[in-house]
Tab-separated table of C-alpha atoms in Angstrom:
chain	number	residue	atom	x	y	z
N	602	MET	CA	-50.122	-26.804	3.039
N	603	HIS	CA	-46.766	-26.110	1.532
N	604	GLU	CA	-43.828	-28.395	1.805
N	605	GLN	CA	-41.487	-26.521	4.312
N	606	SER	CA	-38.748	-26.570	1.277
N	607	ASP	CA	-41.307	-24.504	-0.531
N	608	GLY	CA	-41.979	-21.964	1.787
N	609	PRO	CA	-40.046	-18.699	3.122
N	610	ASP	CA	-37.480	-20.910	5.480
N	611	GLY	CA	-36.487	-23.419	2.536
N	612	PHE	CA	-35.952	-20.352	0.309
N	613	PHE	CA	-34.084	-18.482	2.755
N	614	GLN	CA	-31.891	-21.713	3.748
N	615	ARG	CA	-31.228	-21.831	-0.115
N	616	LEU	CA	-30.301	-18.100	-0.184
N	617	GLY	CA	-27.568	-19.095	2.260
N	618	GLY	CA	-26.500	-21.821	0.052
N	619	PHE	CA	-26.161	-19.813	-2.975
N	620	ASP	CA	-24.213	-16.980	-0.422
N	621	ARG	CA	-21.881	-20.209	0.821
N	622	ARG	CA	-21.077	-21.162	-2.310
N	623	LEU	CA	-20.541	-17.909	-4.360
N	624	ARG	CA	-17.987	-16.727	-1.471
N	625	GLY	CA	-16.141	-20.418	-2.020
N	626	VAL	CA	-15.573	-19.369	-5.880
N	627	ILE	CA	-14.784	-15.865	-4.691
N	628	GLU	CA	-11.951	-17.128	-2.459
N	629	LYS	CA	-10.335	-19.453	-4.548
N	630	LEU	CA	-10.469	-16.463	-7.290
N	631	LYS	CA	-8.646	-14.202	-4.847
N	632	ALA	CA	-6.191	-16.496	-4.101
N	633	GLU	CA	-5.183	-16.971	-7.733
N	634	LEU	CA	-5.406	-13.077	-8.108
N	635	GLU	CA	-2.835	-12.766	-5.222
N	636	LYS	CA	0.175	-14.792	-6.981
N	637	PRO	CA	2.594	-12.012	-7.765
N	638	SER	CA	3.090	-13.853	-11.197
N	639	ARG	CA	2.249	-17.437	-13.297
N	640	ARG	CA	-1.271	-16.689	-12.261
N	641	ASN	CA	-3.204	-19.998	-14.277
N	642	ALA	CA	-5.556	-18.393	-16.718
N	643	ARG	CA	-7.307	-21.181	-17.664
N	644	GLN	CA	-8.204	-21.323	-13.702
N	645	VAL	CA	-9.423	-17.665	-13.430
N	646	ASP	CA	-11.733	-18.343	-16.730
N	647	PHE	CA	-13.102	-21.332	-15.390
N	648	LEU	CA	-13.907	-19.742	-11.765
N	649	CYS	CA	-15.379	-16.753	-13.685
N	650	ALA	CA	-17.314	-19.309	-15.452
N	651	GLU	CA	-18.588	-20.889	-12.411
N	652	ILE	CA	-19.879	-17.722	-10.852
N	653	ASP	CA	-21.446	-17.085	-14.504
N	654	ARG	CA	-23.360	-20.184	-13.632
N	655	LEU	CA	-24.199	-19.485	-10.340
N	656	THR	CA	-25.800	-16.125	-11.265
N	657	ARG	CA	-27.776	-17.962	-13.868
N	658	GLU	CA	-28.902	-20.305	-11.372
N	659	TYR	CA	-30.064	-17.429	-8.801
N	660	LEU	CA	-32.266	-15.714	-11.481
N	661	LEU	CA	-34.096	-19.128	-11.725
N	662	PHE	CA	-34.087	-19.391	-7.856
N	663	LEU	CA	-35.955	-16.071	-7.948
N	664	THR	CA	-38.501	-16.783	-10.516
N	665	ALA	CA	-38.975	-20.276	-8.169
N	666	LEU	CA	-39.408	-18.136	-5.139
N	667	ASN	CA	-41.855	-15.565	-6.650
N	668	THR	CA	-43.794	-18.343	-7.967
N	669	ALA	CA	-43.821	-20.200	-4.304
N	670	ARG	CA	-44.860	-16.767	-2.620
N	671	ILE	CA	-47.471	-16.057	-4.907
N	672	ALA	CA	-48.909	-19.630	-4.853
N	673	HIS	CA	-49.062	-19.286	-0.824
N	674	GLU	CA	-50.664	-15.967	-0.618
N	675	ALA	CA	-53.331	-17.467	-2.821
N	676	ALA	CA	-53.977	-20.410	-0.468
N	677	ALA	CA	-54.315	-18.232	2.563
N	678	ASP	CA	-57.935	-18.476	3.908
N	679	THR	CA	-58.396	-15.114	5.905
N	680	PRO	CA	-57.227	-11.756	5.773
N	681	ASP	CA	-55.000	-12.291	8.770
N	682	GLU	CA	-53.587	-15.447	7.721
N	683	VAL	CA	-52.683	-13.579	3.946
N	684	MET	CA	-50.932	-10.715	6.058
N	685	ASN	CA	-48.969	-13.486	8.257
N	686	VAL	CA	-48.041	-15.147	4.622
N	687	LYS	CA	-46.964	-11.450	3.405
N	688	ARG	CA	-44.768	-11.235	6.368
N	689	ALA	CA	-43.184	-14.339	6.511
N	690	TRP	CA	-42.063	-13.925	2.519
N	691	GLY	CA	-41.377	-10.179	2.901
N	692	ILE	CA	-38.267	-11.059	5.287
N	693	VAL	CA	-36.766	-13.470	2.752
N	694	GLY	CA	-37.894	-10.950	-0.283
N	695	ALA	CA	-35.876	-8.161	1.369
N	696	GLN	CA	-32.682	-10.453	1.646
N	697	THR	CA	-33.054	-12.173	-1.852
N	698	ASN	CA	-33.600	-8.317	-3.457
N	699	LEU	CA	-30.001	-7.399	-1.636
N	700	PHE	CA	-28.466	-10.753	-2.793
N	701	ARG	CA	-29.665	-9.518	-6.235
N	702	LEU	CA	-28.176	-6.211	-6.162
N	703	GLU	CA	-24.343	-8.266	-5.355
N	704	ILE	CA	-25.041	-10.436	-8.058
N	705	ASN	CA	-25.750	-7.747	-10.950
N	706	ARG	CA	-22.512	-6.439	-9.725
N	707	TRP	CA	-20.700	-9.551	-11.056
N	708	ALA	CA	-20.652	-7.895	-14.814
N	709	THR	CA	-18.472	-4.965	-13.465
N	710	VAL	CA	-16.252	-7.220	-11.096
N	711	ARG	CA	-15.828	-9.610	-13.626
N	712	GLY	CA	-14.317	-7.227	-16.153
N	713	LEU	CA	-11.916	-6.434	-13.368
N	714	VAL	CA	-10.612	-9.613	-12.590
N	715	GLN	CA	-10.308	-10.599	-16.144
N	716	GLU	CA	-7.745	-7.584	-16.524
N	717	GLN	CA	-5.563	-9.672	-14.229
N	718	ARG	CA	-5.866	-12.852	-15.592
N	719	GLN	CA	-2.336	-12.881	-16.602
N	720	ALA	CA	0.502	-10.848	-14.773
N	721	ARG	CA	1.570	-8.802	-17.549
N	722	ARG	CA	4.577	-6.229	-17.315
N	723	GLN	CA	4.130	-2.729	-18.204
N	724	PRO	CA	7.379	-0.304	-17.711
N	725	ILE	CA	7.473	1.531	-14.644
N	726	TYR	CA	8.403	4.686	-16.706
N	727	PRO	CA	6.237	4.618	-19.713
N	728	PRO	CA	8.302	5.816	-22.917
N	729	GLN	CA	6.967	9.496	-23.393
N	730	ALA	CA	7.806	9.227	-27.168
N	731	LYS	CA	4.210	6.881	-27.167
N	732	LEU	CA	2.311	9.790	-25.854
N	733	ALA	CA	0.350	11.819	-28.407
N	734	LYS	CA	2.122	15.119	-29.001
N	735	SER	CA	-1.438	17.014	-28.126
N	736	THR	CA	-1.045	14.989	-24.846
N	737	TYR	CA	2.637	15.948	-24.373
N	738	THR	CA	1.679	19.842	-25.056
N	739	GLN	CA	-1.031	19.420	-22.462
N	740	MET	CA	1.347	18.523	-20.014
N	741	GLY	CA	3.741	21.140	-20.704
N	742	ALA	CA	0.845	23.825	-20.225
N	743	SER	CA	-0.243	22.008	-17.134
N	744	ASP	CA	3.460	22.301	-15.841
N	745	ASP	CA	3.644	26.176	-16.441
N	746	VAL	CA	0.262	26.433	-14.546
N	747	PHE	CA	1.780	24.597	-11.392
N	748	HIS	CA	4.553	26.908	-11.683
N	749	TRP	CA	2.250	29.682	-11.633
N	750	ILE	CA	0.415	28.542	-8.476
N	751	HIS	CA	3.788	27.243	-7.036
N	752	ALA	CA	5.096	30.575	-7.159
N	753	MET	CA	1.560	32.330	-5.727
N	754	LEU	CA	1.173	29.763	-2.869
N	755	ASN	CA	5.025	30.754	-1.762
N	756	PRO	CA	6.176	34.351	-2.620
N	757	SER	CA	8.739	34.268	0.146
N	758	GLU	CA	12.065	35.152	-0.721
N	759	GLN	CA	14.787	32.726	0.551
N	760	SER	CA	16.106	33.540	3.976
N	761	GLU	CA	19.630	34.483	4.247
N	762	ALA	CA	20.140	31.699	7.027
N	763	ALA	CA	18.894	29.412	4.379
N	764	ARG	CA	21.525	30.702	2.006
N	765	ASP	CA	24.135	30.852	4.323
N	766	HIS	CA	23.719	27.111	4.744
N	767	ASP	CA	23.891	26.379	1.156
N	768	CYS	CA	20.197	25.304	0.916
N	769	PHE	CA	18.484	25.563	-2.680
N	770	PRO	CA	15.698	28.351	-2.843
N	771	ASP	CA	12.300	27.036	-3.430
N	772	ILE	CA	12.669	25.628	-7.190
N	773	ALA	CA	9.751	23.028	-8.010
N	774	LEU	CA	10.656	20.031	-10.410
N	775	ALA	CA	7.813	19.789	-13.059
N	776	ASN	CA	4.886	18.615	-11.978
N	777	SER	CA	4.491	16.153	-14.641
N	778	GLU	CA	7.666	15.075	-14.063
N	779	PHE	CA	6.946	14.604	-10.037
N	780	HIS	CA	3.808	12.331	-11.055
N	781	GLU	CA	6.205	9.965	-13.220
N	782	HIS	CA	8.253	9.506	-10.249
N	783	LEU	CA	5.563	8.935	-7.267
N	784	HIS	CA	3.739	6.501	-9.578
N	785	ALA	CA	6.521	4.691	-10.094
N	786	ALA	CA	7.189	4.861	-6.509
N	787	HIS	CA	3.624	3.817	-5.911
N	788	ARG	CA	3.880	0.572	-7.856
N	789	VAL	CA	7.365	-0.431	-6.245
N	790	ILE	CA	5.186	0.090	-2.940
N	791	LEU	CA	2.492	-2.015	-4.324
N	792	ALA	CA	4.725	-4.399	-5.276
N	793	GLN	CA	6.715	-4.751	-2.046
N	794	ARG	CA	2.982	-5.570	-0.413
N	795	ARG	CA	3.374	-3.687	2.957
N	796	THR	CA	0.845	-4.189	5.275
N	797	GLY	CA	0.854	-0.979	6.997
N	798	PRO	CA	0.349	2.979	6.325
N	799	VAL	CA	2.793	4.202	3.716
N	800	ARG	CA	4.472	7.227	5.240
N	801	PHE	CA	6.255	9.772	2.448
N	802	LEU	CA	8.815	12.545	3.141
N	803	ASP	CA	9.621	15.302	0.825
N	804	VAL	CA	13.264	16.591	2.113
N	805	GLY	CA	13.315	20.608	1.218
N	806	CYS	CA	9.527	20.732	0.694
N	807	GLY	CA	9.772	24.484	0.371
N	808	GLY	CA	5.829	25.932	0.177
N	809	GLY	CA	4.347	22.192	0.830
N	810	LEU	CA	2.661	21.723	-2.798
N	811	LYS	CA	4.572	18.293	-3.286
N	812	VAL	CA	3.787	17.571	-0.100
N	813	LEU	CA	-0.107	17.531	-0.933
N	814	THR	CA	0.586	16.301	-4.585
N	815	ALA	CA	1.994	13.078	-2.841
N	816	PHE	CA	-0.772	12.462	-0.341
N	817	ARG	CA	-2.772	11.478	-3.638
N	818	TYR	CA	-0.464	8.589	-3.904
N	819	PHE	CA	0.482	7.802	0.412
N	820	PRO	CA	-1.833	7.842	3.159
N	821	GLN	CA	0.225	10.087	5.194
N	822	SER	CA	2.560	13.116	3.599
N	823	ASP	CA	5.075	15.048	5.374
N	824	GLY	CA	8.112	17.440	4.574
N	825	PHE	CA	10.449	19.631	6.439
N	826	ASP	CA	12.576	22.409	5.261
N	827	PHE	CA	15.419	24.918	6.757
N	828	ASP	CA	13.705	28.130	5.755
N	829	PRO	CA	11.150	29.096	8.597
N	830	ALA	CA	9.097	31.275	5.747
N	831	TYR	CA	9.040	28.370	3.510
N	832	VAL	CA	7.659	26.061	6.507
N	833	ALA	CA	5.017	28.839	7.099
N	834	ALA	CA	3.682	29.115	3.605
N	835	ALA	CA	3.327	25.335	3.585
N	836	HIS	CA	1.408	25.546	6.787
N	837	ASP	CA	-1.108	27.984	5.483
N	838	LEU	CA	-1.291	25.970	2.556
N	839	LEU	CA	-2.147	22.662	4.336
N	840	ALA	CA	-4.369	24.243	6.972
N	841	LYS	CA	-6.841	24.999	4.150
N	842	ASP	CA	-8.182	21.638	4.326
N	843	ASP	CA	-8.270	19.668	7.720
N	844	GLY	CA	-9.152	16.413	6.424
N	845	LEU	CA	-5.517	16.386	5.039
N	846	ASN	CA	-3.083	13.639	6.756
N	847	CYS	CA	-0.044	15.825	5.923
N	848	HIS	CA	2.588	17.542	8.034
N	849	VAL	CA	5.358	20.243	7.896
N	850	PHE	CA	7.956	21.375	10.360
N	851	GLU	CA	11.231	22.776	10.410
N	852	GLN	CA	14.174	20.924	9.905
N	853	ASP	CA	17.988	20.896	8.752
N	854	ALA	CA	18.270	17.682	6.291
N	855	LEU	CA	22.350	17.528	7.583
N	856	THR	CA	20.939	16.704	11.059
N	857	PHE	CA	17.668	14.931	10.722
N	858	ASP	CA	17.341	11.946	12.696
N	859	GLY	CA	13.847	10.595	11.477
N	860	TYR	CA	14.588	9.419	8.200
N	861	GLY	CA	14.164	5.744	9.338
N	862	ASN	CA	10.341	6.660	10.019
N	863	TYR	CA	9.324	6.645	6.184
N	864	ASP	CA	8.749	4.302	3.106
N	865	VAL	CA	9.030	6.672	0.254
N	866	ILE	CA	11.676	9.521	0.835
N	867	TYR	CA	11.881	12.402	-2.157
N	868	PHE	CA	14.847	14.970	-2.807
N	869	TYR	CA	15.382	17.017	-5.384
N	870	ARG	CA	18.898	18.185	-4.440
N	871	PRO	CA	17.957	20.737	-1.501
N	872	ILE	CA	21.640	21.453	-0.912
N	873	SER	CA	23.854	23.331	-3.485
N	874	GLU	CA	27.217	22.162	-2.070
N	875	GLU	CA	28.037	18.932	-3.449
N	876	ARG	CA	30.300	18.224	-0.597
N	877	LEU	CA	27.052	18.503	2.241
N	878	LEU	CA	24.675	16.964	-0.288
N	879	ILE	CA	26.655	13.875	-0.430
N	880	GLN	CA	26.747	14.167	3.512
N	881	MET	CA	22.416	14.320	3.347
N	882	GLU	CA	22.552	10.992	0.983
N	883	GLN	CA	24.688	9.322	3.213
N	884	ALA	CA	22.712	10.444	6.291
N	885	ILE	CA	19.737	9.534	4.248
N	886	ALA	CA	20.713	5.694	3.160
N	887	ALA	CA	22.201	5.227	6.699
N	888	GLN	CA	19.248	5.850	8.404
N	889	ALA	CA	16.405	4.586	5.756
N	890	ARG	CA	15.446	0.986	6.676
N	891	PRO	CA	15.954	-1.525	3.606
N	892	GLY	CA	13.411	-1.789	1.283
N	893	THR	CA	12.600	2.128	1.693
N	894	VAL	CA	12.212	3.670	-1.900
N	895	LEU	CA	14.171	6.552	-2.608
N	896	VAL	CA	13.142	9.628	-5.160
N	897	ALA	CA	16.158	11.716	-6.105
N	898	PRO	CA	15.451	12.725	-9.612
N	899	TYR	CA	18.764	15.281	-9.934
N	900	VAL	CA	22.265	14.130	-12.211
N	901	SER	CA	24.587	13.265	-9.836
N	902	PHE	CA	22.630	10.724	-7.552
N	903	PRO	CA	23.213	7.792	-10.247
N	904	ALA	CA	26.747	8.119	-9.787
N	905	ARG	CA	26.854	7.069	-6.076
N	906	HIS	CA	24.026	5.200	-5.336
N	907	GLU	CA	25.540	2.141	-5.707
N	908	ALA	CA	28.423	3.015	-2.844
N	909	LEU	CA	25.116	4.257	-0.765
N	910	GLY	CA	23.920	0.403	-0.669
N	911	CYS	CA	21.012	1.370	-2.848
N	912	GLY	CA	19.739	-0.554	-5.833
N	913	HIS	CA	18.224	1.264	-8.908
N	914	ILE	CA	14.746	0.373	-10.103
N	915	GLY	CA	14.459	2.735	-12.960
N	916	GLY	CA	14.415	6.588	-13.444
N	917	ALA	CA	15.097	8.569	-10.299
N	918	VAL	CA	13.620	5.530	-7.874
N	919	TYR	CA	15.818	3.611	-5.837
N	920	VAL	CA	15.754	1.404	-3.001
N	921	ALA	CA	17.744	1.165	0.079
N	922	GLY	CA	19.285	-1.255	1.547
N	923	MET	CA	19.388	-3.616	-1.400
N	924	SER	CA	21.625	-5.018	-4.344
N	925	GLN	CA	20.955	-4.490	-7.960
N	926	LYS	CA	20.161	-8.152	-8.707
N	927	GLN	CA	17.538	-7.617	-5.754
N	928	ALA	CA	16.305	-4.283	-7.297
N	929	ASN	CA	16.222	-5.928	-10.638
N	930	SER	CA	13.901	-8.575	-9.219
N	931	LEU	CA	11.517	-6.018	-7.510
N	932	ARG	CA	11.399	-3.790	-10.759
N	933	ILE	CA	9.769	-7.246	-12.313
N	934	LYS	CA	7.232	-7.303	-9.687
N	935	ALA	CA	6.524	-3.614	-10.181
N	936	GLU	CA	6.189	-3.934	-13.673
N	937	ARG	CA	3.150	-6.246	-12.895
N	938	MET	CA	1.349	-3.765	-10.699
N	939	GLY	CA	-1.283	-2.159	-12.654
N	940	PRO	CA	-1.747	1.670	-13.236
N	941	TYR	CA	-4.527	2.845	-11.027
N	942	ILE	CA	-3.424	5.095	-8.048
N	943	VAL	CA	-6.162	3.749	-5.580
N	944	LYS	CA	-8.599	5.734	-3.896
N	945	PRO	CA	-9.777	4.458	-0.415
N	946	ASP	CA	-12.963	2.614	-0.351
N	947	ASP	CA	-15.647	4.753	1.013
N	948	ALA	CA	-18.324	2.293	0.672
N	949	PRO	CA	-20.701	2.374	3.800
N	950	LEU	CA	-21.628	-1.049	3.354
N	951	SER	CA	-19.420	-4.458	3.039
N	952	SER	CA	-20.037	-6.519	-0.277
N	953	VAL	CA	-19.480	-10.333	-1.499
N	954	TRP	CA	-17.025	-8.814	-3.664
N	955	ASP	CA	-14.967	-7.148	-1.144
N	956	PRO	CA	-12.188	-10.144	-1.423
N	957	LEU	CA	-12.064	-9.627	-4.749
N	958	LEU	CA	-12.013	-5.795	-4.964
N	959	ASP	CA	-9.254	-5.746	-2.269
N	960	VAL	CA	-6.836	-7.864	-3.722
N	961	SER	CA	-7.479	-5.857	-7.252
N	962	ARG	CA	-6.415	-2.465	-5.576
N	963	ALA	CA	-3.551	-4.276	-3.910
N	964	ASN	CA	-2.363	-5.460	-7.481
N	965	GLY	CA	-2.941	-1.409	-8.664
N	966	TYR	CA	-6.179	-2.388	-10.488
N	967	ASP	CA	-10.200	-0.894	-9.424
N	968	ILE	CA	-13.393	-0.281	-11.162
N	969	PRO	CA	-12.717	2.586	-14.043
N	970	ASN	CA	-15.967	4.444	-13.108
N	971	ARG	CA	-14.869	5.401	-9.678
N	972	TYR	CA	-12.375	7.862	-11.208
N	973	GLU	CA	-14.455	9.283	-13.723
N	974	LYS	CA	-14.715	13.022	-13.433
N	975	PRO	CA	-18.366	14.364	-12.586
N	976	ARG	CA	-20.461	15.936	-15.282
N	977	TYR	CA	-22.842	18.452	-14.973
């Protein structure tokens, strides 16, 4: 007879030991990656080497398991006993094969971890001068197409009531510039380590195209406009996909009392009259919760943000209820966030690597092949 340690139950217990040891190292590695700065790169390398050793040990374990299984089957005296042996080994074999699939993912996860071993700073707004001229030209062409789509989706003329109310017509900020601001705001949000769903608001959303765009960055995206025709166009656009967590409604930016419900507020000079625009800015700053990210890409806001109690992060991004010293500290944290606009994890099953994947995504990093374009 085979000793218990050489049988299916013994190997099943050893498998559980592998799982516990691996999870223990993963938790230590996760704790290191959770540090916003001053990560111990040598500790990260040491823990990665520990997992390397465990994966090699697991391959030897699989070889030993296969050898023991073959010997156990060979020692069976009757067909019924052979079937019982196969059944017993089949259970542990299925579990070890599942765990092997997990182990096989380590090379990919290891690369993700190594990318974060030191929290390096990357500018919130990368210099455009570093872009290749061809890339810059492609962005300009994409902006042109976006403007065409914008006009097609919202062909309505501005209403007389909106003009009388000193509203600007639906004039779109260049798409590439909007993405720059959203990406910067997204990295600030990551640096703030928020726990709940992030809500975005477009003040003066026009036909809703930027509400849709922002949904790629934030799990809820809302917008409002004074002009009912613009709101109707936005409804038509967003109704084309009932899976969008996007909402548009008719509202006056001067009297709206819900700014405090949002985490990111975008306003691209929706009001033409400077006095009224200042009133709107004051309403937003007064209602916004401390830490709310404001995106205001127009020339007059930089002169007023300090009086409104907003710290300047960089570019068109500000934070409500924050001193400039606090904003500078937050900017440094945001610069340590990675470049990924992380997609929701739609994996149907949990994985032993989930703690590392979760902390990496919270840091703005992810597995690159999740973002590859399909090829046919």
